[in-house]
mmCIF file of C-alpha atoms in Angstrom:
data_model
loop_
_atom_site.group_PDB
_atom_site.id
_atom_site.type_symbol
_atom_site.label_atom_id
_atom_site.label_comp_id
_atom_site.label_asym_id
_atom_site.label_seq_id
_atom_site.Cartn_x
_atom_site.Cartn_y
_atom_site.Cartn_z
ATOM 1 C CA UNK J 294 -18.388 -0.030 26.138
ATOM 2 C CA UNK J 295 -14.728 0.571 24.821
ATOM 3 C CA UNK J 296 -13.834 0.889 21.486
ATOM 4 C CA UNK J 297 -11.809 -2.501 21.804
ATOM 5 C CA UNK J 298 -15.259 -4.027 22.894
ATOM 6 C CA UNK J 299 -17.653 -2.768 19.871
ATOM 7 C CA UNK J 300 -14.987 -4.143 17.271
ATOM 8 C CA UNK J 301 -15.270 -7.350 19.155
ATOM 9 C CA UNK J 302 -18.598 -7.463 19.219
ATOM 10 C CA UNK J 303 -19.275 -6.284 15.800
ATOM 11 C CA UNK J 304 -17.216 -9.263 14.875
ATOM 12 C CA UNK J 305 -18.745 -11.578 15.950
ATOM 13 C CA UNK J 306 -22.014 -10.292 15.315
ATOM 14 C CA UNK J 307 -21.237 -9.901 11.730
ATOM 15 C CA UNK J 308 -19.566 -13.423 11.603
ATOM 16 C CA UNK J 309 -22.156 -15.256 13.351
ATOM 17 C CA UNK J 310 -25.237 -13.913 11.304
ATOM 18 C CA UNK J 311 -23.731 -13.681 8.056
ATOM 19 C CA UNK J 312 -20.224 -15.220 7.167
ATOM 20 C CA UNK J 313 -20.637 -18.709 9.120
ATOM 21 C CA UNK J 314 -24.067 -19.678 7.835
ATOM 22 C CA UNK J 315 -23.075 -18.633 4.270
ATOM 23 C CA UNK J 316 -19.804 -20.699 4.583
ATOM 24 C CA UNK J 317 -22.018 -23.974 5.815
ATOM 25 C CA UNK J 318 -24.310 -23.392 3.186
ATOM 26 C CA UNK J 319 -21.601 -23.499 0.566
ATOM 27 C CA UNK J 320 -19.764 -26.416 2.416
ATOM 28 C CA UNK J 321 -16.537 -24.155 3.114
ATOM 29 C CA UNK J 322 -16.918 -25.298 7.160
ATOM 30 C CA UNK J 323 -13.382 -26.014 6.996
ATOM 31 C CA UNK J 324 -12.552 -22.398 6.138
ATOM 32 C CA UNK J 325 -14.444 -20.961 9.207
ATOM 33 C CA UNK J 326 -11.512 -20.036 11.413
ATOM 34 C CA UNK J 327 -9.770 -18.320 8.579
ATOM 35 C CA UNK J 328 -13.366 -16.633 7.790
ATOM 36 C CA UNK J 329 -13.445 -15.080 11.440
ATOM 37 C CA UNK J 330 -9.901 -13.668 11.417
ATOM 38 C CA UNK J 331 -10.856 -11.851 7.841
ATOM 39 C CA UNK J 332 -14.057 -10.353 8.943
ATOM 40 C CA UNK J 333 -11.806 -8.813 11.918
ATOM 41 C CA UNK J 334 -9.717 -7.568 9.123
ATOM 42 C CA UNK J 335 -13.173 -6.220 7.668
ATOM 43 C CA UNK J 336 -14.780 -4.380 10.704
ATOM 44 C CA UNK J 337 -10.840 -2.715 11.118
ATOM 45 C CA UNK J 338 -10.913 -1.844 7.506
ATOM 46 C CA UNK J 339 -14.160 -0.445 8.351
ATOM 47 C CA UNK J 340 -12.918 2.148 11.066
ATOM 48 C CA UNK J 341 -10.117 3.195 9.022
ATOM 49 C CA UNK J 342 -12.375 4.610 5.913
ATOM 50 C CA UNK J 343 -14.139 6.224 8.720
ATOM 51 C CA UNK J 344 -11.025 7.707 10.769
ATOM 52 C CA UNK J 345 -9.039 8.499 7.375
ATOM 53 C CA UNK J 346 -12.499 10.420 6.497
ATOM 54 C CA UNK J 347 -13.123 12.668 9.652
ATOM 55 C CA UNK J 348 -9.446 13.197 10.394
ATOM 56 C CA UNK J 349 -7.567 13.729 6.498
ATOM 57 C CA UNK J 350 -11.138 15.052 4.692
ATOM 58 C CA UNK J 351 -10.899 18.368 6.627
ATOM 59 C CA UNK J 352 -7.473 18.952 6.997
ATOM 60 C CA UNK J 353 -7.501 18.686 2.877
ATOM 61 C CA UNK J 354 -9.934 21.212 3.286
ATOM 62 C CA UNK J 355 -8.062 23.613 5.442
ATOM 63 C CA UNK J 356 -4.581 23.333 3.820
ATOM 64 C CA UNK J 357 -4.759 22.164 0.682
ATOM 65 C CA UNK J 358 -1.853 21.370 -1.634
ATOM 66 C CA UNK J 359 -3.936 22.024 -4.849
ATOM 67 C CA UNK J 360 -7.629 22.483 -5.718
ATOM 68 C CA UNK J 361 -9.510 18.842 -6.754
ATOM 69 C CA UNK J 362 -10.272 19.550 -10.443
ATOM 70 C CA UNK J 363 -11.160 16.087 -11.157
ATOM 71 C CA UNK J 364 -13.849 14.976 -8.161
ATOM 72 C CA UNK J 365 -14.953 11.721 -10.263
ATOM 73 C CA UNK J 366 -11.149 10.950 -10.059
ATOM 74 C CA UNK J 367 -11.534 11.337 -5.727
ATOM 75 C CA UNK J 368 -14.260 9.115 -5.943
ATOM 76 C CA UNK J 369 -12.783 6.604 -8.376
ATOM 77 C CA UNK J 370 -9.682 6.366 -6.030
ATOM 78 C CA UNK J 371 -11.924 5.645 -3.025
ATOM 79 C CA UNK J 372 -13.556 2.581 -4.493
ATOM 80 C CA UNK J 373 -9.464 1.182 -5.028
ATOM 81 C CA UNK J 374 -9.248 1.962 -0.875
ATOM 82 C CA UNK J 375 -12.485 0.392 -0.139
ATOM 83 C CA UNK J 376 -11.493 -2.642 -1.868
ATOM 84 C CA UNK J 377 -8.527 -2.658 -0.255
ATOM 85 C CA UNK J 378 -9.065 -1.602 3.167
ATOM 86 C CA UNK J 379 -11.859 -4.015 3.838
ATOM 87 C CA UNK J 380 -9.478 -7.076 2.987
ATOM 88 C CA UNK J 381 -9.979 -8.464 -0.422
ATOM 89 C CA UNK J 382 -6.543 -8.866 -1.226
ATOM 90 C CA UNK J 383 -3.531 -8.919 1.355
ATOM 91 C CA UNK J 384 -5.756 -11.254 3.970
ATOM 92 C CA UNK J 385 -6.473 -13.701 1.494
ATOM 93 C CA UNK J 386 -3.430 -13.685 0.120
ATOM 94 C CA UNK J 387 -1.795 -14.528 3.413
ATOM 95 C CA UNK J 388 -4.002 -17.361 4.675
ATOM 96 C CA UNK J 389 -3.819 -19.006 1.265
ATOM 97 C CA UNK J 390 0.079 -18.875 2.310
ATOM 98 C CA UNK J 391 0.285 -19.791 5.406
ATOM 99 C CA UNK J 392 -0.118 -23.542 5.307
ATOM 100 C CA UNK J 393 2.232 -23.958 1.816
ATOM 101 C CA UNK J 394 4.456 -22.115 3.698
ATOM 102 C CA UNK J 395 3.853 -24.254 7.660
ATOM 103 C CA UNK J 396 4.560 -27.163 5.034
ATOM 104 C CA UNK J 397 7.811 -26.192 3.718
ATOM 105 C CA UNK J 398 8.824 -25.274 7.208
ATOM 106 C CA UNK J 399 8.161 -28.363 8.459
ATOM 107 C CA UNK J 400 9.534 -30.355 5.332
ATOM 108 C CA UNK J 401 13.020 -27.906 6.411
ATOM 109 C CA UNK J 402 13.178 -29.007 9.425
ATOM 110 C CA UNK J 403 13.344 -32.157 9.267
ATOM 111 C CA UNK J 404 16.369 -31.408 6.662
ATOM 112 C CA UNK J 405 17.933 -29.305 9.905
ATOM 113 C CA UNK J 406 17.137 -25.751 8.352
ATOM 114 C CA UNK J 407 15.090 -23.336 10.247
ATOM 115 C CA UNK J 408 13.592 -20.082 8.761
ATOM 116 C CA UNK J 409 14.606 -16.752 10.296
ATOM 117 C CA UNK J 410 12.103 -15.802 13.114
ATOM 118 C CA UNK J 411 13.129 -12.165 14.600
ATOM 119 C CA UNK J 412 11.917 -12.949 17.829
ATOM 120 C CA UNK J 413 14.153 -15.477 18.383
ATOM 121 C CA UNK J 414 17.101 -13.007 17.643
ATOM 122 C CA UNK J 415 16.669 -11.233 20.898
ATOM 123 C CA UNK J 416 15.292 -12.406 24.333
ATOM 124 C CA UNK J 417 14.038 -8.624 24.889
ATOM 125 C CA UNK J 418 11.706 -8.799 21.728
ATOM 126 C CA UNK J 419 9.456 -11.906 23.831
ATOM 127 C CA UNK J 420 9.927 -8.821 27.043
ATOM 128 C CA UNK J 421 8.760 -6.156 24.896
ATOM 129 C CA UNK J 422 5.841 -6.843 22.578
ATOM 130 C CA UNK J 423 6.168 -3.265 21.171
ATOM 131 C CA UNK J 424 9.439 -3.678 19.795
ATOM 132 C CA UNK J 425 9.003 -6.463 18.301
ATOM 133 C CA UNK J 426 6.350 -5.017 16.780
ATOM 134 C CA UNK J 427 8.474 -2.207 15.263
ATOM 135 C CA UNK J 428 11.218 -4.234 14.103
ATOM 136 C CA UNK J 429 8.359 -6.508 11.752
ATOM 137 C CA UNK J 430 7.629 -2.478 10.464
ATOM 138 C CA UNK J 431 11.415 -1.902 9.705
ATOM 139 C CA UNK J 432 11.723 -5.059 8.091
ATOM 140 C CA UNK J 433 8.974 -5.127 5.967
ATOM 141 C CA UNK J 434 9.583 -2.058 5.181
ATOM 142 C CA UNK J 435 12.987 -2.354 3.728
ATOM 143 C CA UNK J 436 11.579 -5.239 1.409
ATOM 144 C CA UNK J 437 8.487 -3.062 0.088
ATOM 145 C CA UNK J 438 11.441 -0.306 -0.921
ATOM 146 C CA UNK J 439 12.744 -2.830 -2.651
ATOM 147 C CA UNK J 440 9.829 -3.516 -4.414
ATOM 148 C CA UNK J 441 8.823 -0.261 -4.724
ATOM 149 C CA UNK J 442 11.845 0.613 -6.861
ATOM 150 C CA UNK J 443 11.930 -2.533 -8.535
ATOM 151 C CA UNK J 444 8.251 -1.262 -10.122
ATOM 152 C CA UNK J 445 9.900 1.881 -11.585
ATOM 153 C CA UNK J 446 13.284 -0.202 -12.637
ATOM 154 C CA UNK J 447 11.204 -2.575 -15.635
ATOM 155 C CA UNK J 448 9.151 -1.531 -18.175
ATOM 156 C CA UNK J 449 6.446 -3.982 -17.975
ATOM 157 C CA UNK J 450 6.179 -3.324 -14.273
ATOM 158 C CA UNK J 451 6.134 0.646 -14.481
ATOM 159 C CA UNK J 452 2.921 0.014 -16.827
ATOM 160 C CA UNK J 453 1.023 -1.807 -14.298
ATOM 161 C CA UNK J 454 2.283 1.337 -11.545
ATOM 162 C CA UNK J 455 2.027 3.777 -13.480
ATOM 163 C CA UNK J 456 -1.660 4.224 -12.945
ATOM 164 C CA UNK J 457 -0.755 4.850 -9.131
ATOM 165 C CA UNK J 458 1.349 7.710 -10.600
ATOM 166 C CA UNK J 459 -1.454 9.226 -13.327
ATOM 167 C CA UNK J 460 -3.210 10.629 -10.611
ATOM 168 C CA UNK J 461 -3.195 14.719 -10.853
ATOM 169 C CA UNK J 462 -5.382 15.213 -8.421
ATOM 170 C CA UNK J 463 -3.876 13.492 -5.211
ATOM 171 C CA UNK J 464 -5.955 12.825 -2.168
ATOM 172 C CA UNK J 465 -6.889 11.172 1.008
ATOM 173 C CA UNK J 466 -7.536 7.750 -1.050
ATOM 174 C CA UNK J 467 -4.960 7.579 -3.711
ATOM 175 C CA UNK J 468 -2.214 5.515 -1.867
ATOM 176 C CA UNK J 469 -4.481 2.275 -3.232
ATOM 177 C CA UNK J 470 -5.008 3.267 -6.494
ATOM 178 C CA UNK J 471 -2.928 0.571 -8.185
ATOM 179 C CA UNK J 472 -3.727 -1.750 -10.826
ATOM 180 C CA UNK J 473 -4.736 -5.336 -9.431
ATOM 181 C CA UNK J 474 -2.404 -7.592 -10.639
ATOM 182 C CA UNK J 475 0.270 -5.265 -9.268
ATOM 183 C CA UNK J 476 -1.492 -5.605 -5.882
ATOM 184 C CA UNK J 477 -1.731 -8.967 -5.998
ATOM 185 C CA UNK J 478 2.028 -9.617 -6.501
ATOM 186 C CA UNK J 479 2.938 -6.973 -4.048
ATOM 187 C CA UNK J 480 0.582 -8.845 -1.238
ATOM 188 C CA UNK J 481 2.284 -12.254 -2.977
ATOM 189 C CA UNK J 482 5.504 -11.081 -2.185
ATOM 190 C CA UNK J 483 4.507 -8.699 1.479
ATOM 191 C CA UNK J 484 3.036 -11.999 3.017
ATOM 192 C CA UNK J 485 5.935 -14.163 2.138
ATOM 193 C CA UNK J 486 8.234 -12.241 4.227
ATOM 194 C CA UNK J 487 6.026 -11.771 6.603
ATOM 195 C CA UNK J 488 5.606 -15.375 7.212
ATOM 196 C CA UNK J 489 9.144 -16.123 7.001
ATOM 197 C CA UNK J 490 10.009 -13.521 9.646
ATOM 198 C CA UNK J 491 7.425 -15.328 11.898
ATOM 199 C CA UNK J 492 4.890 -12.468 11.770
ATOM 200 C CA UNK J 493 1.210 -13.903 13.065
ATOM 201 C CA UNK J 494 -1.358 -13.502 11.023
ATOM 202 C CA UNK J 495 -3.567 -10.812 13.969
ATOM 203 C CA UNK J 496 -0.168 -8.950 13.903
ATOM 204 C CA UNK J 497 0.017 -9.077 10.118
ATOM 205 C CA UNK J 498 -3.535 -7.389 10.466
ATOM 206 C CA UNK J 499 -2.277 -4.343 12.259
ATOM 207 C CA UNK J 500 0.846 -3.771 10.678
ATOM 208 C CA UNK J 501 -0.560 -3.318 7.528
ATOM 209 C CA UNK J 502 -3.213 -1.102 9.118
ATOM 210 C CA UNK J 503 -0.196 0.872 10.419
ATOM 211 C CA UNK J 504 1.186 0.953 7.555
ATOM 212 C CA UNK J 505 -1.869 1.851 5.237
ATOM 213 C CA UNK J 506 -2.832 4.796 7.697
ATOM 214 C CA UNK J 507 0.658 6.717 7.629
ATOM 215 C CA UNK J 508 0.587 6.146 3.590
ATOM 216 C CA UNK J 509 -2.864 7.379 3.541
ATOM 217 C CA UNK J 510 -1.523 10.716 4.930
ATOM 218 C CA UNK J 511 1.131 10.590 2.631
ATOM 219 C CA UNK J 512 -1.016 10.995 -0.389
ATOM 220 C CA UNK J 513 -3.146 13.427 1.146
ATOM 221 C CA UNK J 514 -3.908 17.075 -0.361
ATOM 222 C CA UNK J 515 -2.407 18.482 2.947
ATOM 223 C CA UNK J 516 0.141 20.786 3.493
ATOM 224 C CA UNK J 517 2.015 18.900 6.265
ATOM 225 C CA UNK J 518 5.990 17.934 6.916
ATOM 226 C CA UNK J 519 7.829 16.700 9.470
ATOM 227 C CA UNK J 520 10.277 19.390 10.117
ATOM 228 C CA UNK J 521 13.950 19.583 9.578
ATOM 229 C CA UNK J 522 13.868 16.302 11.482
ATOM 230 C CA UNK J 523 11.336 14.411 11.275
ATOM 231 C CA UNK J 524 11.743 13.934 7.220
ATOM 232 C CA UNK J 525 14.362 11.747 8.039
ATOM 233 C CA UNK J 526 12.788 9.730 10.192
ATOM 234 C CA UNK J 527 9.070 9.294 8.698
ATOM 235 C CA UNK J 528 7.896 10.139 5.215
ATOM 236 C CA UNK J 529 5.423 12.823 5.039
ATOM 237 C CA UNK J 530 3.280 13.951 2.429
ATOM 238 C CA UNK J 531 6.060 16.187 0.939
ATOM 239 C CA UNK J 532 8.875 13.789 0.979
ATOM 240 C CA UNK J 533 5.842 11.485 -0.525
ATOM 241 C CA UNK J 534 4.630 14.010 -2.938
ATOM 242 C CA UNK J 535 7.781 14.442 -4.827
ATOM 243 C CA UNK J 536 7.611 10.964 -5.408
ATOM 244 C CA UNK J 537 4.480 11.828 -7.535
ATOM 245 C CA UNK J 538 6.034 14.774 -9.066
ATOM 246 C CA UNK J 539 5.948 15.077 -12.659
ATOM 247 C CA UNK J 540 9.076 13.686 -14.629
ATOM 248 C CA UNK J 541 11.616 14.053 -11.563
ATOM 249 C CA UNK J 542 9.685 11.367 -9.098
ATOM 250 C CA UNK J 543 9.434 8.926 -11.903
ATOM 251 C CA UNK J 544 12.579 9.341 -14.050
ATOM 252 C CA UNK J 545 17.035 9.125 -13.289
ATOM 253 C CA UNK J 546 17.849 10.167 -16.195
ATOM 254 C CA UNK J 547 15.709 12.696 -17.916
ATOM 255 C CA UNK J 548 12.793 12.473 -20.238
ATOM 256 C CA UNK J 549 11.539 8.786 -21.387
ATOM 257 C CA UNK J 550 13.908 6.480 -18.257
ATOM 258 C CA UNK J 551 12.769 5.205 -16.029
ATOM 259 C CA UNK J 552 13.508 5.575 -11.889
ATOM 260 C CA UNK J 553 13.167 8.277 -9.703
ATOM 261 C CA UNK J 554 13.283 9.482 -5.620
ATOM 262 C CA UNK J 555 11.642 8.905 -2.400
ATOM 263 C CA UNK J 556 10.979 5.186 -2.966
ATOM 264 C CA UNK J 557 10.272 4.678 0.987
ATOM 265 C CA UNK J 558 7.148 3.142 1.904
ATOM 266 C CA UNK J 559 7.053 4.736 5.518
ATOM 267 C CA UNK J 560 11.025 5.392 6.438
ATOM 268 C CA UNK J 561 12.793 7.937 4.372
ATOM 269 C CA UNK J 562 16.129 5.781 6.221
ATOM 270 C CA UNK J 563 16.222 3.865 2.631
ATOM 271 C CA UNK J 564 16.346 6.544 -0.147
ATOM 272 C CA UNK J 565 19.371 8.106 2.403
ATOM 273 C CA UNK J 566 21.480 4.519 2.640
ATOM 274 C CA UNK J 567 20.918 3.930 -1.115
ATOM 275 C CA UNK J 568 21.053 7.647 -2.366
ATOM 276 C CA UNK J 569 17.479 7.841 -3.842
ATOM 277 C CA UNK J 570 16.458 10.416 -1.387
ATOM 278 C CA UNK J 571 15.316 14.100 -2.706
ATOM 279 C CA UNK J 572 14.476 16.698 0.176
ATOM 280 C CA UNK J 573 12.909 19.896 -1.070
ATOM 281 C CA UNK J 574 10.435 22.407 0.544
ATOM 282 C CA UNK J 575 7.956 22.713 -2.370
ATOM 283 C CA UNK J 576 4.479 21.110 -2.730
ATOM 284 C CA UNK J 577 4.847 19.766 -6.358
ATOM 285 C CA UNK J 578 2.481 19.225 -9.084
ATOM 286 C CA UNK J 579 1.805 14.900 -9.691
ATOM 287 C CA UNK J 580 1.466 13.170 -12.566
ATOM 288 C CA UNK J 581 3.061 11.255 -15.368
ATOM 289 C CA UNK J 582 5.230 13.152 -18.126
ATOM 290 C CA UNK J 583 3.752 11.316 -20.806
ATOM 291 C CA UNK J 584 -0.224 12.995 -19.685
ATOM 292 C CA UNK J 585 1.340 16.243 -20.490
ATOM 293 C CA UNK J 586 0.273 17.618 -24.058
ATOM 294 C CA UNK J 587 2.515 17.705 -27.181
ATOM 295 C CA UNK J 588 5.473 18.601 -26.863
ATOM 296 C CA UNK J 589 6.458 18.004 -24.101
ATOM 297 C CA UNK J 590 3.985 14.778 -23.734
ATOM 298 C CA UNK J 591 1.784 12.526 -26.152
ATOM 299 C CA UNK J 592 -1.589 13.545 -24.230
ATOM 300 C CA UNK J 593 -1.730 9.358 -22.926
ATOM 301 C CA UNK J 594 -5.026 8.328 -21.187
ATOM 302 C CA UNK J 595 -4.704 5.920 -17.874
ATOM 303 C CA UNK J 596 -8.582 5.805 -18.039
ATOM 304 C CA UNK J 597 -10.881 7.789 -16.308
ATOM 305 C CA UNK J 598 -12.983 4.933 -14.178
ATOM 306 C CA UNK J 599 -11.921 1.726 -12.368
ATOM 307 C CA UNK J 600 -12.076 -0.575 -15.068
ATOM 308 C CA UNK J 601 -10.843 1.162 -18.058
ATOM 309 C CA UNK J 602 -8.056 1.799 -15.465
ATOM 310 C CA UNK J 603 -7.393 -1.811 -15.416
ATOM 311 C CA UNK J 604 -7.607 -2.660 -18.965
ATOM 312 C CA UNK J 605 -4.720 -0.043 -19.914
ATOM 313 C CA UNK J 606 -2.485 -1.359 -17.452
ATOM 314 C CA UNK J 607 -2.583 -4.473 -19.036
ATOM 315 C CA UNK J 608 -2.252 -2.999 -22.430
ATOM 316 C CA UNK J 609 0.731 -0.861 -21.185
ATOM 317 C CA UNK J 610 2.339 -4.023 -19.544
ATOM 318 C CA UNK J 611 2.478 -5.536 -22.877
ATOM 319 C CA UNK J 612 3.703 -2.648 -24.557
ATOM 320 C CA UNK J 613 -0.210 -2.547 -26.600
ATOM 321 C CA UNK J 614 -0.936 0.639 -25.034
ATOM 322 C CA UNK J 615 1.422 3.162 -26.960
ATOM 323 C CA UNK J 616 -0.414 5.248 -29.129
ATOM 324 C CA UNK J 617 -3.615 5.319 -26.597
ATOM 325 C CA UNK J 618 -4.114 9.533 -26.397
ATOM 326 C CA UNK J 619 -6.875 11.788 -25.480
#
């Protein structure tokens, strides 16, 4: 038996003994063909905690940027990519879409408008599965840039992200440490262009696996580039980590603004078109300016477990948060 055939299998296993009784049970029977395609999303999630474990856990181990002073905060950061990875947000959020959006499509159509769909663009893309494929990636990727630097542009916005940031100790599972509501607007905002560009929702599923995997590596305590290169053509955990950097990944114009470098999601492409890029050889040190101690910070606390996590980024979003030190 193939790897292909135990993630079938365990789908259906899992789905037949569990999720479609349940769903009966509670009268959601009308749901059931939107339940199967999320517990696929679930048994992938599944295999990438466990590949992102035995591939990323020893190479942190072997070259590692920094030493983990903070191992509560590794843990803390792997519930965020449990939730994540196992489909409680971005799945949802796209099925619940889907059939608003099937409605406004139809409701344009009959007005004579009809929404962009790459692969009617080019008769190769239908030829080539793989390339069509890859240009979804490049497109979505341009919007999550977008969005990406829109979260460091307004204040509200950088206090919800700015937990992704307070992270000093960056590892294998910090790429989904973010605060929820932030996540939920991003996947909001992800699986309206995804629909639009007439992305399906099984090849939805595996480009945001892609995706998740290569940012997973990106936030990893390795010691890894791309070369002369390959920075240019894929971020790496370098490019990445001066994202993360303290003051200069997070701030344009000096202490207190907001902004920063190395906004690209998975190609460094958009930082070089729109002159946000930064290319250096050091491994920096992450973090926030403001964690710093007097003088050059005020000391601030993001929170030390999930929830207290959550509550500041609210309190930061509304500007509540301001004297909140040590």
């Amino acid at each position: 038996m193939n790897v292909s055939d135990l993630l079938t299998n365990s789908q259906a296993w899992i789905f037949e003994t569990m999720v479609q009784p349940a769903m009966f049970f509670l009268g959601l029977g009308e749901f059931v063909e939107d339940a199967f395609e999320g517990v696929e999303w679930f048994v992938l999630g599944v295999l990438q905690l466990i590949v992102l474990y035995l591939v990323l856990r020893p190479l942190e181990a072997w070259i590692p940027v920094h030493t983990i002073t903070d191992r509560r905060a590794r843990w803390n950061d792997f519930i965020y990519t449990a939730l994540h990875r196992l489909g409680a947000f971005s799945i949802a959020v796209f099925f619940i879409l889907d059939p608003v959006l099937d409605h406004i499509t139809a409701l344009l159509h009959l007005q004579g408008v009809n929404p962009l769909h790459l692969e009617h663009l080019w008769s190769g893309f239908l030829q080539y599965p793989a390339l069509l494929f890859l240009a979804y990636l490049v497109v979505l990727d341009f919007f999550d840039y977008w969005y990406h630097r829109a979260e460091h542009h307004f204040n509200w916005w950088w206090g919800l992200h700015s937990l992704h940031h307070s992270q000093r100790n960056m590892n294998l599972w910090s790429d989904n440490r973010n605060h929820l509501l932030d996540d939920f607007i991003r996947d909001i905002y992800m699986g309206v262009i995804a629909i639009v560009i007439g992305v399906e929702p099984r090849q939805y599923v595996m480009l945001v696996m892609a995706s998740q995997m290569l940012q997973s590596l990106q936030h990893a305590n390795v010691r890894i580039h791309f070369g002369k290169i390959g920075e240019y053509l894929l971020v790496s955990p370098r490019f990445h980590r001066l994202h993360h950097t303290i003051g200069l990944g997070h701030e344009s114009e000096g202490k207190g603004t907001l902004g920063g470098h190395n906004f690209a999601v998975l190609f460094p492409v958009w930082d070089v078109l729109f002159g946000t890029a930064l290319f250096q050889k050091e491994f920096v040190v992450t973090g926030i300016r403001d964690q710093l101690p007097a003088p050059e910070g005020s000391a601030r606390n993001y929170g030390q477990g999930f929830w207290s996590q959550q509550y500041l980024g609210i309190k930061r979003m509304l500007g509540l948060e301001k004297e909140n030190h040590l």
